[in-house]
mmCIF file of C-alpha atoms in Angstrom:
data_model
loop_
_atom_site.group_PDB
_atom_site.id
_atom_site.type_symbol
_atom_site.label_atom_id
_atom_site.label_comp_id
_atom_site.label_asym_id
_atom_site.label_seq_id
_atom_site.Cartn_x
_atom_site.Cartn_y
_atom_site.Cartn_z
ATOM 1 C CA MET A 8 0.958 5.077 32.790
ATOM 2 C CA SER A 9 -2.472 6.131 31.720
ATOM 3 C CA HIS A 10 -4.876 3.586 30.288
ATOM 4 C CA GLU A 11 -5.331 5.964 27.325
ATOM 5 C CA TYR A 12 -1.676 5.682 26.317
ATOM 6 C CA GLN A 13 -1.326 3.332 23.368
ATOM 7 C CA ARG A 14 1.958 1.630 22.570
ATOM 8 C CA ARG A 15 1.166 0.958 18.942
ATOM 9 C CA GLY A 16 4.042 -0.285 16.841
ATOM 10 C CA ARG A 17 6.387 -0.983 19.745
ATOM 11 C CA ASN A 18 6.687 -4.723 19.440
ATOM 12 C CA TRP A 19 9.000 -7.230 17.806
ATOM 13 C CA TYR A 20 7.116 -7.180 14.478
ATOM 14 C CA THR A 21 7.976 -3.531 13.970
ATOM 15 C CA ALA A 22 11.567 -3.978 15.118
ATOM 16 C CA MET A 23 12.188 -6.928 12.786
ATOM 17 C CA GLY A 24 10.453 -5.129 9.918
ATOM 18 C CA VAL A 25 12.668 -2.077 10.324
ATOM 19 C CA LEU A 26 15.726 -4.340 10.502
ATOM 20 C CA PHE A 27 14.787 -6.040 7.227
ATOM 21 C CA CYS A 28 14.051 -2.701 5.517
ATOM 22 C CA VAL A 29 17.336 -1.146 6.614
ATOM 23 C CA SER A 30 19.345 -4.210 5.533
ATOM 24 C CA ALA A 31 17.671 -4.284 2.127
ATOM 25 C CA ALA A 32 18.098 -0.545 1.632
ATOM 26 C CA ILE A 33 21.813 -0.743 2.429
ATOM 27 C CA VAL A 34 22.345 -3.495 -0.130
ATOM 28 C CA LEU A 35 20.318 -1.745 -2.843
ATOM 29 C CA ILE A 36 22.025 1.612 -2.294
ATOM 30 C CA ARG A 37 25.443 -0.055 -2.337
ATOM 31 C CA GLN A 38 24.629 -1.803 -5.617
ATOM 32 C CA LEU A 39 23.328 1.433 -7.130
ATOM 33 C CA LEU A 40 26.471 3.324 -6.146
ATOM 34 C CA ILE A 41 28.832 0.625 -7.409
ATOM 35 C CA TRP A 42 27.129 -0.461 -10.629
ATOM 36 C CA GLY A 43 24.689 2.332 -11.511
ATOM 37 C CA PRO A 44 20.919 2.310 -12.039
ATOM 38 C CA GLU A 45 20.915 0.777 -15.537
ATOM 39 C CA PHE A 46 22.974 -2.240 -14.510
ATOM 40 C CA VAL A 47 20.921 -2.796 -11.343
ATOM 41 C CA SER A 48 17.624 -2.556 -13.247
ATOM 42 C CA ASP A 49 18.912 -5.149 -15.735
ATOM 43 C CA PHE A 50 19.587 -7.536 -12.852
ATOM 44 C CA LEU A 51 16.241 -6.706 -11.242
ATOM 45 C CA PHE A 52 14.224 -7.676 -14.327
ATOM 46 C CA ASN A 53 16.099 -10.711 -15.694
ATOM 47 C CA ASP A 54 15.146 -14.377 -15.202
ATOM 48 C CA GLU A 55 17.839 -15.299 -12.665
ATOM 49 C CA ILE A 56 17.685 -14.979 -8.878
ATOM 50 C CA THR A 57 19.985 -12.076 -8.046
ATOM 51 C CA ASN A 58 21.013 -10.003 -5.064
ATOM 52 C CA GLU A 59 18.729 -7.174 -6.152
ATOM 53 C CA LYS A 60 15.656 -9.421 -6.211
ATOM 54 C CA VAL A 61 16.447 -10.816 -2.770
ATOM 55 C CA SER A 62 16.869 -7.266 -1.436
ATOM 56 C CA PHE A 63 13.561 -6.230 -2.973
ATOM 57 C CA ALA A 64 11.870 -9.256 -1.378
ATOM 58 C CA MET A 65 13.473 -8.348 1.979
ATOM 59 C CA LEU A 66 12.150 -4.804 1.655
ATOM 60 C CA THR A 67 8.643 -6.096 0.912
ATOM 61 C CA PHE A 68 8.776 -8.547 3.824
ATOM 62 C CA GLY A 69 10.014 -5.786 6.128
ATOM 63 C CA LEU A 70 7.141 -3.501 5.153
ATOM 64 C CA ILE A 71 4.649 -6.318 5.808
ATOM 65 C CA MET A 72 6.193 -6.883 9.238
ATOM 66 C CA VAL A 73 5.943 -3.158 10.058
ATOM 67 C CA LEU A 74 2.285 -3.150 9.022
ATOM 68 C CA LEU A 75 1.645 -6.192 11.217
ATOM 69 C CA GLY A 76 3.245 -4.313 14.091
ATOM 70 C CA PHE A 77 0.823 -1.425 13.710
ATOM 71 C CA ARG A 78 -2.368 -3.457 13.824
ATOM 72 C CA LYS A 79 -4.515 -3.124 16.922
ATOM 73 C CA HIS A 80 -4.246 -5.808 19.563
ATOM 74 C CA GLU A 81 -7.098 -6.668 21.858
ATOM 75 C CA GLN A 82 -5.733 -6.845 25.399
ATOM 76 C CA LYS A 83 -7.159 -9.445 27.756
ATOM 77 C CA ARG A 84 -8.462 -8.193 31.092
#
């Protein structure tokens, strides 16, 4: 491999972030298809801890993990 080739984003942060995002998206899409957008938005904005809020938190955490995976790493020589 060339020393100019950069393997940005190919680490476990990115893989775990994508896993969290996909899991959260599956749950949110399933809830939207079963209950509809109005019902899901009611659960998203009420005071209780619900499945929709946990999925939204998982999506946020997954995006943070993906961003951490794309930061530049200084390689030791």
